[in-house]
Tab-separated table of C-alpha atoms and ligand atoms in Angstrom:
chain	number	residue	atom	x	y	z
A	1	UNK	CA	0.929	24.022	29.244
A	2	UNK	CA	-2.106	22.684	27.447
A	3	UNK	CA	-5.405	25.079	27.970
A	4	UNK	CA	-7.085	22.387	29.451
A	5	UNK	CA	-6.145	20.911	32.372
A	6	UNK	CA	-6.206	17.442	34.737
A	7	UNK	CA	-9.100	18.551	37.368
A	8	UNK	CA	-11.216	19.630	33.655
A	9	UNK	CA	-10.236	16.372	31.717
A	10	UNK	CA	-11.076	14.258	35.280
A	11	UNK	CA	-14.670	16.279	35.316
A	12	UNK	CA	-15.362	16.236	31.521
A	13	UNK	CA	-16.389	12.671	30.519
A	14	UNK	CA	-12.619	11.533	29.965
A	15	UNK	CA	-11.020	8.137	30.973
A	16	UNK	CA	-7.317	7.902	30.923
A	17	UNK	CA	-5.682	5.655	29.221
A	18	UNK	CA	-2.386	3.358	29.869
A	19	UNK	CA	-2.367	5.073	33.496
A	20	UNK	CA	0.757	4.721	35.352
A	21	UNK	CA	1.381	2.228	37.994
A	22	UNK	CA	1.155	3.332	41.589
A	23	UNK	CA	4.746	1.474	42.254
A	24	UNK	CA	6.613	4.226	40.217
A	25	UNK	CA	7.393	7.020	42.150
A	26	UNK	CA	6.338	10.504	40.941
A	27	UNK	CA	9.539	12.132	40.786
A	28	UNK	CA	12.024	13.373	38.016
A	29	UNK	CA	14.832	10.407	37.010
A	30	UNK	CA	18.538	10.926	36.642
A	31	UNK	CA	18.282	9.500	33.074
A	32	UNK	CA	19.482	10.947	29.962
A	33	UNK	CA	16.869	12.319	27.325
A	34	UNK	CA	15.856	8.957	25.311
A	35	UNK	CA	17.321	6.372	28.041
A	36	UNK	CA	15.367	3.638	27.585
A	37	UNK	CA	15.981	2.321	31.331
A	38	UNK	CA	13.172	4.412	31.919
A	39	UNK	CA	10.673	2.534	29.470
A	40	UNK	CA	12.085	-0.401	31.064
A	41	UNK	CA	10.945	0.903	34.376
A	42	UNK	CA	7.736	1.348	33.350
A	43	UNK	CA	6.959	-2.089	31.686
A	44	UNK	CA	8.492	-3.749	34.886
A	45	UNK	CA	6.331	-1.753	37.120
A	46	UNK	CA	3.168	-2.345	35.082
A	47	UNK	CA	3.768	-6.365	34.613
A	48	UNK	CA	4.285	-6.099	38.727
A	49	UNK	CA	1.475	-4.344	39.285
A	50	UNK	CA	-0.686	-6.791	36.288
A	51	UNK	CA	0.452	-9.848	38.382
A	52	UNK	CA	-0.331	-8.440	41.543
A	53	UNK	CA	2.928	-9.011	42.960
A	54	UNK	CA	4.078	-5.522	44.001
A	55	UNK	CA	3.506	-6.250	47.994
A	56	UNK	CA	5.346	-9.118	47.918
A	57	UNK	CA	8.606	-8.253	45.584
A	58	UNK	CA	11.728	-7.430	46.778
A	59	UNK	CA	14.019	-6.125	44.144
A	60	UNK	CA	18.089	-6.565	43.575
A	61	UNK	CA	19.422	-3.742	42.119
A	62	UNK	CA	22.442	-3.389	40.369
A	63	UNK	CA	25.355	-1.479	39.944
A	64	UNK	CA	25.424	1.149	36.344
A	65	UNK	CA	22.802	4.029	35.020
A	66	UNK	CA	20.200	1.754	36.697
A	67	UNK	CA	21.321	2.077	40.144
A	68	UNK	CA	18.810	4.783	41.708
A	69	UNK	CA	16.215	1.912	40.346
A	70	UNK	CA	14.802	2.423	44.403
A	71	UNK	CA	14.606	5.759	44.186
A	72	UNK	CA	11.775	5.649	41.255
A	73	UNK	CA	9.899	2.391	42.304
A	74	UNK	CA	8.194	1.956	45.922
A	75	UNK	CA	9.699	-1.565	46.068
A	76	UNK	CA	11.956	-2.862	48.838
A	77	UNK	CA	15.250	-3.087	47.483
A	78	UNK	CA	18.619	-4.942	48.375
A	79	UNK	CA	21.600	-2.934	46.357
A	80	UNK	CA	24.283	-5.513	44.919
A	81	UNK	CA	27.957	-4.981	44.832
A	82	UNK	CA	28.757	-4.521	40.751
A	83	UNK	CA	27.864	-8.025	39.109
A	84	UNK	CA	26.808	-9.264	42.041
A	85	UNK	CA	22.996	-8.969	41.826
A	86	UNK	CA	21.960	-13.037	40.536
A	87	UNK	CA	24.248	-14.020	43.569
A	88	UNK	CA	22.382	-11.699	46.449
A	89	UNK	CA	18.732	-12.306	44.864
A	90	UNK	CA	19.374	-16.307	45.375
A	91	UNK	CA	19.963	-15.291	49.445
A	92	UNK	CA	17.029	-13.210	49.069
A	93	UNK	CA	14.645	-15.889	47.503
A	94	UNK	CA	16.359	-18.832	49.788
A	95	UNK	CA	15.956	-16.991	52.982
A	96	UNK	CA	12.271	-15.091	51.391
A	97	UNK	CA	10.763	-17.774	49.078
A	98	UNK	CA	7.405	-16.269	49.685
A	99	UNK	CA	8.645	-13.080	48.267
A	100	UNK	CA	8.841	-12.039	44.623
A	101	UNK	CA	12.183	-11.662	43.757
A	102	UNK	CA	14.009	-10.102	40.736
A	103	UNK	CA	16.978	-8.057	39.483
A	104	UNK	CA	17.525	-5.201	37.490
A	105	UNK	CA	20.949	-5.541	35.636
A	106	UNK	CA	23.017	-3.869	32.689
A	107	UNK	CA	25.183	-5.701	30.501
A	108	UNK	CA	28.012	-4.266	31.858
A	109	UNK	CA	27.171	-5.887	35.368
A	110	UNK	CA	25.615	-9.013	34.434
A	111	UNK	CA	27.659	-10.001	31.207
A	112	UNK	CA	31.063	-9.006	32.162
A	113	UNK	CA	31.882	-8.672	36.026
A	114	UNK	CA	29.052	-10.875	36.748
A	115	UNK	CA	29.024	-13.200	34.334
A	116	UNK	CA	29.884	-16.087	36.602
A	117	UNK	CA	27.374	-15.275	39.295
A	118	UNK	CA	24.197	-14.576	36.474
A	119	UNK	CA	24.998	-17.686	34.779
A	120	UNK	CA	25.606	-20.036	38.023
A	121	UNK	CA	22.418	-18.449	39.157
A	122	UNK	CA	20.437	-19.450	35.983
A	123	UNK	CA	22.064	-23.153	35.976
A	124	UNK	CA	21.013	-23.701	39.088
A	125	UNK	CA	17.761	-23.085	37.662
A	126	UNK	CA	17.134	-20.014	41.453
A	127	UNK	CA	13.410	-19.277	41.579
A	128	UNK	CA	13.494	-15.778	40.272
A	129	UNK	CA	13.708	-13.381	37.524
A	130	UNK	CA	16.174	-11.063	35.526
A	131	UNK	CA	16.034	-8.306	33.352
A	132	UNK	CA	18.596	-7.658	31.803
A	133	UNK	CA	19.454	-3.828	30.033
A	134	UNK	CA	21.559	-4.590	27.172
A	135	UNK	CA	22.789	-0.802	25.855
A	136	UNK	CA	26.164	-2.229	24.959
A	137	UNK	CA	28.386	-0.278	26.801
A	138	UNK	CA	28.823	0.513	30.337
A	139	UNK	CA	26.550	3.381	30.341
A	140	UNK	CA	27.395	4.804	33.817
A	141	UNK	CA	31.016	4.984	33.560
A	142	UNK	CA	31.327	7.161	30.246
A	143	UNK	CA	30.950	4.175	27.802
A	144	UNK	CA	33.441	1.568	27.684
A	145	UNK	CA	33.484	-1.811	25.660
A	146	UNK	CA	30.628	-4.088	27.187
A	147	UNK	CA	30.995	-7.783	26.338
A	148	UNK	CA	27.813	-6.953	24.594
A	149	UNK	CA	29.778	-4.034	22.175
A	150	UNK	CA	28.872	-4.604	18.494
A	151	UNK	CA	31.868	-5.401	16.230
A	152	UNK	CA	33.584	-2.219	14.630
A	153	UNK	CA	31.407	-0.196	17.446
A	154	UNK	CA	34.053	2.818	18.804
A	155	UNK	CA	33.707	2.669	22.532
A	156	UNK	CA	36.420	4.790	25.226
A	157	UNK	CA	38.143	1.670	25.368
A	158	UNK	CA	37.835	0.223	21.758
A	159	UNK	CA	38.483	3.742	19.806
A	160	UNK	CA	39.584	2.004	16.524
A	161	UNK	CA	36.225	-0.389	16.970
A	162	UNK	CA	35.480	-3.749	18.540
A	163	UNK	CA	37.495	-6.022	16.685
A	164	UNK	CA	36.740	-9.935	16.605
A	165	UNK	CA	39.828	-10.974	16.459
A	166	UNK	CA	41.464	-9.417	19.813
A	167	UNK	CA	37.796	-8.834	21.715
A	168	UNK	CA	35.835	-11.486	20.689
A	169	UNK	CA	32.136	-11.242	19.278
A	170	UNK	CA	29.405	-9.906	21.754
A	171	UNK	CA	28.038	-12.374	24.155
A	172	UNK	CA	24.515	-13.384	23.340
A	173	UNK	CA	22.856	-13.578	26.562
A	174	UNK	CA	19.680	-14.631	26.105
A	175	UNK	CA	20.540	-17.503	23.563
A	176	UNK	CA	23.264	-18.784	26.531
A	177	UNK	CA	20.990	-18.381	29.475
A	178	UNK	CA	18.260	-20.601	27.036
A	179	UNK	CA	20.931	-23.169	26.867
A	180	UNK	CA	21.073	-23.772	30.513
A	181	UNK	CA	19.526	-26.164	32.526
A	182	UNK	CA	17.597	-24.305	35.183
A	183	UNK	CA	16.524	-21.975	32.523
A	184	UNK	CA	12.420	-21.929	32.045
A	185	UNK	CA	12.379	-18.639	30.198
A	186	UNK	CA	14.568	-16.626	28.037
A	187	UNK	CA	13.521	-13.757	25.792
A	188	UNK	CA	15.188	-10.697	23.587
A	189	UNK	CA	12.927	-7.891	23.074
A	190	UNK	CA	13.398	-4.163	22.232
A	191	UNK	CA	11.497	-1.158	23.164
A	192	UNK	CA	11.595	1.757	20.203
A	193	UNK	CA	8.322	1.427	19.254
A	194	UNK	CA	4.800	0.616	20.588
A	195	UNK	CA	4.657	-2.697	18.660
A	196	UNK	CA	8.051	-3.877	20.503
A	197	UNK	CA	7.106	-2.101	23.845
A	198	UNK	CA	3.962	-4.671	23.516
A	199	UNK	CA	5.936	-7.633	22.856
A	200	UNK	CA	8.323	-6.966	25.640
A	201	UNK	CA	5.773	-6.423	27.980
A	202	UNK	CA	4.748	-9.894	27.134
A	203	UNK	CA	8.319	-11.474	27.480
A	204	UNK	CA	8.699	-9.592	31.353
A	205	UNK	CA	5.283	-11.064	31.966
A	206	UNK	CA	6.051	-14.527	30.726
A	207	UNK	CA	9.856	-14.604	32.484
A	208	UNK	CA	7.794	-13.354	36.020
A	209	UNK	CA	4.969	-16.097	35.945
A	210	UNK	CA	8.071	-18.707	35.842
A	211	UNK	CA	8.838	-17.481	39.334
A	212	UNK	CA	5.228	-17.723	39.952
A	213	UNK	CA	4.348	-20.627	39.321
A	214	UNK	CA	7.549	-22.087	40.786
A	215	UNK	CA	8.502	-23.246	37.064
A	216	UNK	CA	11.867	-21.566	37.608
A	217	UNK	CA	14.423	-18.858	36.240
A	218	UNK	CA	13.496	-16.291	34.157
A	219	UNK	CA	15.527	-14.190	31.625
A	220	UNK	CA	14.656	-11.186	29.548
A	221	UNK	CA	17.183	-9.015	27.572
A	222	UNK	CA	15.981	-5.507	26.165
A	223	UNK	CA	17.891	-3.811	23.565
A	224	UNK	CA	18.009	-0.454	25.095
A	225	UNK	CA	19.590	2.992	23.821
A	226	UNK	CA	21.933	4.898	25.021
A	227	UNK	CA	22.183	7.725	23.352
A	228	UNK	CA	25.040	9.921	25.490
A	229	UNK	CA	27.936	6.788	25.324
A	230	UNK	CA	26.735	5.905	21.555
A	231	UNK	CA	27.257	9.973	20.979
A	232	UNK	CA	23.702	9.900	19.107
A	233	UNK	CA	20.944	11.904	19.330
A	234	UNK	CA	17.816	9.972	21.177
A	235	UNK	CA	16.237	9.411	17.852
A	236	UNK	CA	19.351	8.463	16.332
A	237	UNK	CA	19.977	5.891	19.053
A	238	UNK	CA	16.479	4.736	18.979
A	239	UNK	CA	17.115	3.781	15.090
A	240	UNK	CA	20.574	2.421	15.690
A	241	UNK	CA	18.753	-0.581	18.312
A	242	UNK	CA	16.735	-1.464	15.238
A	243	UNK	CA	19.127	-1.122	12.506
A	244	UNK	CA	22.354	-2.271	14.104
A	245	UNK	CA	21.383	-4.348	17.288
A	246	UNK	CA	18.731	-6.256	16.024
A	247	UNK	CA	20.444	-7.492	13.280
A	248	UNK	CA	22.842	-9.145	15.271
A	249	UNK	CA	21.443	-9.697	18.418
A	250	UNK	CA	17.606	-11.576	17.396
A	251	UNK	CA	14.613	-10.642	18.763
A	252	UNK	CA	12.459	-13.757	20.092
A	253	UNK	CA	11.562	-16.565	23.121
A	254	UNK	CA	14.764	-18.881	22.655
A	255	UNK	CA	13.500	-20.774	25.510
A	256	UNK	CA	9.592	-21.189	27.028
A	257	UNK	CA	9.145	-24.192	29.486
A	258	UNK	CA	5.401	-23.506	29.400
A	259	UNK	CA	5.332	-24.305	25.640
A	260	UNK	CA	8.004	-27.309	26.254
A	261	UNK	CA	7.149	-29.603	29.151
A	262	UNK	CA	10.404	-31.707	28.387
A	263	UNK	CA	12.042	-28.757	30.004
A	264	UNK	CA	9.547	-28.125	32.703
A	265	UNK	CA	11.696	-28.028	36.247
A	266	UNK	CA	9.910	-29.448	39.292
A	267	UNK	CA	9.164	-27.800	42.479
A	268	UNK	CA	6.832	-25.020	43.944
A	269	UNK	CA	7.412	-21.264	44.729
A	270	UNK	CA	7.074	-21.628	48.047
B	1	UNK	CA	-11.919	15.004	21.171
B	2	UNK	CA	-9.304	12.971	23.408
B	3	UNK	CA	-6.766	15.037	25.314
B	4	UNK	CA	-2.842	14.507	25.853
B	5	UNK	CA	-1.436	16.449	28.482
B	6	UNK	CA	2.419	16.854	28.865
B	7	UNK	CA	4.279	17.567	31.553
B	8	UNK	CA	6.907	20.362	30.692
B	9	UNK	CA	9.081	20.013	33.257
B	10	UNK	CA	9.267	16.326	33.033
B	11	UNK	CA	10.296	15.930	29.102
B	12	UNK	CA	13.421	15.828	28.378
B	13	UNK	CA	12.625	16.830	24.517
B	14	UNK	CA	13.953	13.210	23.523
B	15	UNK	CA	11.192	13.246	20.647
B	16	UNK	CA	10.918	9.487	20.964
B	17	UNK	CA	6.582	10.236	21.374
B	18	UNK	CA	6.877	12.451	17.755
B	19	UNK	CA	8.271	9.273	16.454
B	20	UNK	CA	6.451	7.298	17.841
B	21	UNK	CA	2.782	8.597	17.470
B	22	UNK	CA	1.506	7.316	14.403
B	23	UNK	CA	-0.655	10.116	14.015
B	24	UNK	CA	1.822	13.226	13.764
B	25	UNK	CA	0.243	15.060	16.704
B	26	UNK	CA	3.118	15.462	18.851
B	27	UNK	CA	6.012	18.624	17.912
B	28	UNK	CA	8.375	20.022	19.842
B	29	UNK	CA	8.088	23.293	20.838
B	30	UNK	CA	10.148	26.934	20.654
B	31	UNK	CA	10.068	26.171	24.659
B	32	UNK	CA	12.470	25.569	27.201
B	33	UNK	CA	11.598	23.806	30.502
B	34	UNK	CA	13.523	25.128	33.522
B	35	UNK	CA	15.794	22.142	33.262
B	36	UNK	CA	16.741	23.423	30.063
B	37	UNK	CA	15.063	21.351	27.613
B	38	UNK	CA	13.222	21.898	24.984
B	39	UNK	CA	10.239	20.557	25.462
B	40	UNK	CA	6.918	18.880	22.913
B	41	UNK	CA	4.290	19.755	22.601
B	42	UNK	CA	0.547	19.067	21.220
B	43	UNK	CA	0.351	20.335	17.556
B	44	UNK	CA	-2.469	18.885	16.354
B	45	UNK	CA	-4.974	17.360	18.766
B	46	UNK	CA	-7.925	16.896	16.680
B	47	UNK	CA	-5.962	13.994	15.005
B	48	UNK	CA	-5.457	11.795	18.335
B	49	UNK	CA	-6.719	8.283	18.278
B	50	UNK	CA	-6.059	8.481	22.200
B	51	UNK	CA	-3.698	5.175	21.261
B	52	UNK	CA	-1.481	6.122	24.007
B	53	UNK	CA	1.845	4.899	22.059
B	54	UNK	CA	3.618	8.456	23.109
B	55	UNK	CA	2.716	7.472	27.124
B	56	UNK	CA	4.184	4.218	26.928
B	57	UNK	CA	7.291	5.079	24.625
B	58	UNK	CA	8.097	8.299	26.800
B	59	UNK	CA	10.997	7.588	29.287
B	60	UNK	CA	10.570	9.741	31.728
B	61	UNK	CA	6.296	9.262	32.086
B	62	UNK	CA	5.890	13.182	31.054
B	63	UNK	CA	2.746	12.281	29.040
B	64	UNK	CA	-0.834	11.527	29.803
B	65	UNK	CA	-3.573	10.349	27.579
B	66	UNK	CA	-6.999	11.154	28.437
B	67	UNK	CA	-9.772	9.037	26.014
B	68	UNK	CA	-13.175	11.486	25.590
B	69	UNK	CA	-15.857	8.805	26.610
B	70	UNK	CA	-18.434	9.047	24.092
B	71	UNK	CA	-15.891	9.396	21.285
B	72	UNK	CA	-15.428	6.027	19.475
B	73	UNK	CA	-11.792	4.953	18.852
B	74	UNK	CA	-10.914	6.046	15.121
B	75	UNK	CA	-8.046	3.765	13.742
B	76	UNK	CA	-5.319	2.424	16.477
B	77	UNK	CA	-7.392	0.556	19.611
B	78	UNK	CA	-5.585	1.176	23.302
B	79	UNK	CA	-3.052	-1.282	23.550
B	80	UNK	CA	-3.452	-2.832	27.246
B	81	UNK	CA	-1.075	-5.708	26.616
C	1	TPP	C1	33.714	-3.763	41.630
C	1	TPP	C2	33.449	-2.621	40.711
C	1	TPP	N1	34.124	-2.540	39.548
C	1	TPP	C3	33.877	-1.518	38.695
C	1	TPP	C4	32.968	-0.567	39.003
C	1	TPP	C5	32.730	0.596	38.045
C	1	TPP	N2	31.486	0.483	37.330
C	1	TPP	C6	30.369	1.108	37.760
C	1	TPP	S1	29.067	0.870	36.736
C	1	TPP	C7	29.992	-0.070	35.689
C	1	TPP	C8	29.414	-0.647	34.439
C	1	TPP	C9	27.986	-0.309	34.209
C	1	TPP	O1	27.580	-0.750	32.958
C	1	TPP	P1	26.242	-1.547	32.763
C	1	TPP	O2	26.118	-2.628	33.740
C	1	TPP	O3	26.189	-1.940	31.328
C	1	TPP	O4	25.082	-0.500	33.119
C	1	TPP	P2	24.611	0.805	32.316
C	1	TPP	O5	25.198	1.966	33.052
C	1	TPP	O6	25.089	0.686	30.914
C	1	TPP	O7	23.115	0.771	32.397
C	1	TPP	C10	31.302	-0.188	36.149
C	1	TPP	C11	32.357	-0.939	35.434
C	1	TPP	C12	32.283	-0.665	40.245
C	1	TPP	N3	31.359	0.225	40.596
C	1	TPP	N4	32.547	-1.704	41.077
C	2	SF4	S1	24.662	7.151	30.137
C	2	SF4	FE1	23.418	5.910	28.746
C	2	SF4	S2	22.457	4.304	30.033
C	2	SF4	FE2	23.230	5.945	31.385
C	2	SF4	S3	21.469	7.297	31.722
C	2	SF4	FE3	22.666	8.139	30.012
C	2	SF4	S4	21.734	7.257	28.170
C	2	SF4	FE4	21.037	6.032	29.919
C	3	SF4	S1	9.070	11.137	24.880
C	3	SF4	FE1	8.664	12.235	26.816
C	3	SF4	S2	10.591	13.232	27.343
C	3	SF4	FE2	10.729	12.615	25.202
C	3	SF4	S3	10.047	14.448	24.060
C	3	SF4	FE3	8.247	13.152	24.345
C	3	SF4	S4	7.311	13.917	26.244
C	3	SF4	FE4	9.382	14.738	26.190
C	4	SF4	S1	-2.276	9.001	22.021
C	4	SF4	FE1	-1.553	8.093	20.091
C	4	SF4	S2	-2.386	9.451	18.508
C	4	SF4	FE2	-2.556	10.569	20.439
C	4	SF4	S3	-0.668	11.803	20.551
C	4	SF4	FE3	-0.258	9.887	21.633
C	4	SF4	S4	0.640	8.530	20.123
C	4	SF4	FE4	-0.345	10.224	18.999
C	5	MG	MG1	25.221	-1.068	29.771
């Protein structure tokens, strides 16, 4: 350990900086070394706790890596069947719409066995908010093909490579969910740096006030790593986000009612 | 000087903070945690700009940045976005 230590720094004239919300809880996570579902954590606990929100949230967890989210946030927490999650939090903020509702999904769950359900969800323009982990692969299962799989990228079940012509090209969530009606938010951000940790911060922040304000649904994607199913080191995987996934999947707001009051959708929060 | 404390038993020796630190502080270490790890550590603490980058990039929340009061930021501000 470091000679000095907390009760010294606490006594000595020191202020800490980027503190950690109270809603995470202090204990060790299940992740994988360089998981970025645990940055993710972090930036949705902060923009909670920033919006003052955390007492009334209720979060819908999903099925993948991610599904121990209510072990490592002091949030109440309804756990979907796989793909399910958009489908549940609409009964949650129907029945609650005083609460704060959003859900916590991979791309695995949300663009594949729950495509229908996210999408339905976000048409129907539901009063609450997703984020959406997009690692391309399902992560928790030992790395199969995702809907979200890069072309040529090996996978369990694409060993030669995702190829176009058979599989398709990988779905572009946040450019569909922008197309849809209900939609008053979508955003694609990344977190391998401190500059793209910032700007996703801002997306969650922006996709949360929708609900908010009563605006309407709100989408945010994160490129995230996984390094164990990509067989990469974490740094390795960290790179591969910028130099492989962003290329093809684009960082940016593709849709921001607050900047277009054409698509502003009526109604309040509660 | 500012102070970064890391949590050995936390880090998961990803190295995503010795990337991330724009400074070069951050190293890993000959040391392995109990989880078996092998863990960073602080190599060069004079150099700290207190920027808190490596705390917000680390998964698993194993670092802690501690800003000495009467020291004025050099270079990178906090980011408190
Ligand atoms: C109905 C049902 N079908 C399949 C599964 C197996 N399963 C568990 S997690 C998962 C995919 C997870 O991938 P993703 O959503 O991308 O999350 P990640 O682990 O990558 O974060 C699958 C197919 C299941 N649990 N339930
Ligand atoms: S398998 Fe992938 S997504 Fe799951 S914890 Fe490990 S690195 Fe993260
Ligand atoms: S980012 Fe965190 S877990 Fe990874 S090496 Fe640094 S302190 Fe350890
Ligand atoms: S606070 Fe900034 S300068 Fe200091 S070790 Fe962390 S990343 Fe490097
Ligand atoms: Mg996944």
């Amino acid at each position: 350990m470091t000679s000095i230590n907390l009760a010294a720094l606490q006594q000595e004239g020191y202020t800490e900086v980027a503190t950690l919300p109270e809603v995470l809880a202090d204990r060790p996570m299940h992740y994988c070394p360089g998981c970025h579902h645990g940055i993710a954590h972090r930036l949705v606990a902060e923009a909670l706790e920033e919006l003052g929100q955390v007492e009334r949230t209720i979060c819908v967890s999903s099925i993948g890596c991610s599904v121990f989210i209510y072990n490592y946030m002091h949030l109440d927490t309804v756990e979907a069947p796989h793909g399910r999650a958009a489908a549940v939090a609409t009964g949650v903020k129907r029945a609650r719409p005083d609460a704060f509702v959003f859900t916590y999904q991979g791309d695995g769950d949300l663009a594949s066995i729950g495509l229908a359900e996210s999408m339905h969800c976000a048409n129907r323009g539901e009063k609450l908010s997703i984020v959406f982990i997009n690692n391309t692969v399902y992560g928790m299962t030992g790395g199969q093909m995702a809907p979200t799989t890069l072309p040529g990228q090996k996978t369990t079940t694409s060993p030669g490579g995702r190829c176009a012509s058979t599989e398709g090209l990988p779905l572009k969530m946040a450019e569909i969910m922008a197309g849809l009606g209900g939609v008053a938010y979508s955003a694609r951000v990344a977190t391998t740096s401190l500059k793209r940790i910032v700007e996703a911060k801002k997306a969650i922040k922006a996709a949360f006030q929708c609900q908010i304000d009563g605006r309407g649904f709100g989408f945010v994607e994160l490129l995230s790593a996984c390094p164990t199913n990509w067989r990469m080191t974490p740094l390795q995987a960290n790179e591969r986000v910028e130099k492989e996934l962003i290329p093809y999947f684009p960082l940016g707001v593709f849709k921001d009612d607050a900047n277009d009051p054409a698509c502003s959708v009526s109604g309040g929060d509660s | 000087m500012h102070h970064v404390l890391i949590n050995e038993e936390r880090c998961k020796g990803c190295l995503l903070c010795t990337v991330a630190c724009p400074k070069e502080v951050l190293e890993q270490s000959a040391r392995f945690n109990q989880q078996g790890y092998k863990v960073v550590e602080v190599a060069r603490q004079d150099d700290c700009t207190a920027c808190a980058a490596c705390a917000r990039i680390c998964p698993d929340f194993a670092i802690r940045v501690f800003r000495k009061k009467s020291a004025k930021p050099k270079g990178a501000k906090g980011e408190q976005a």
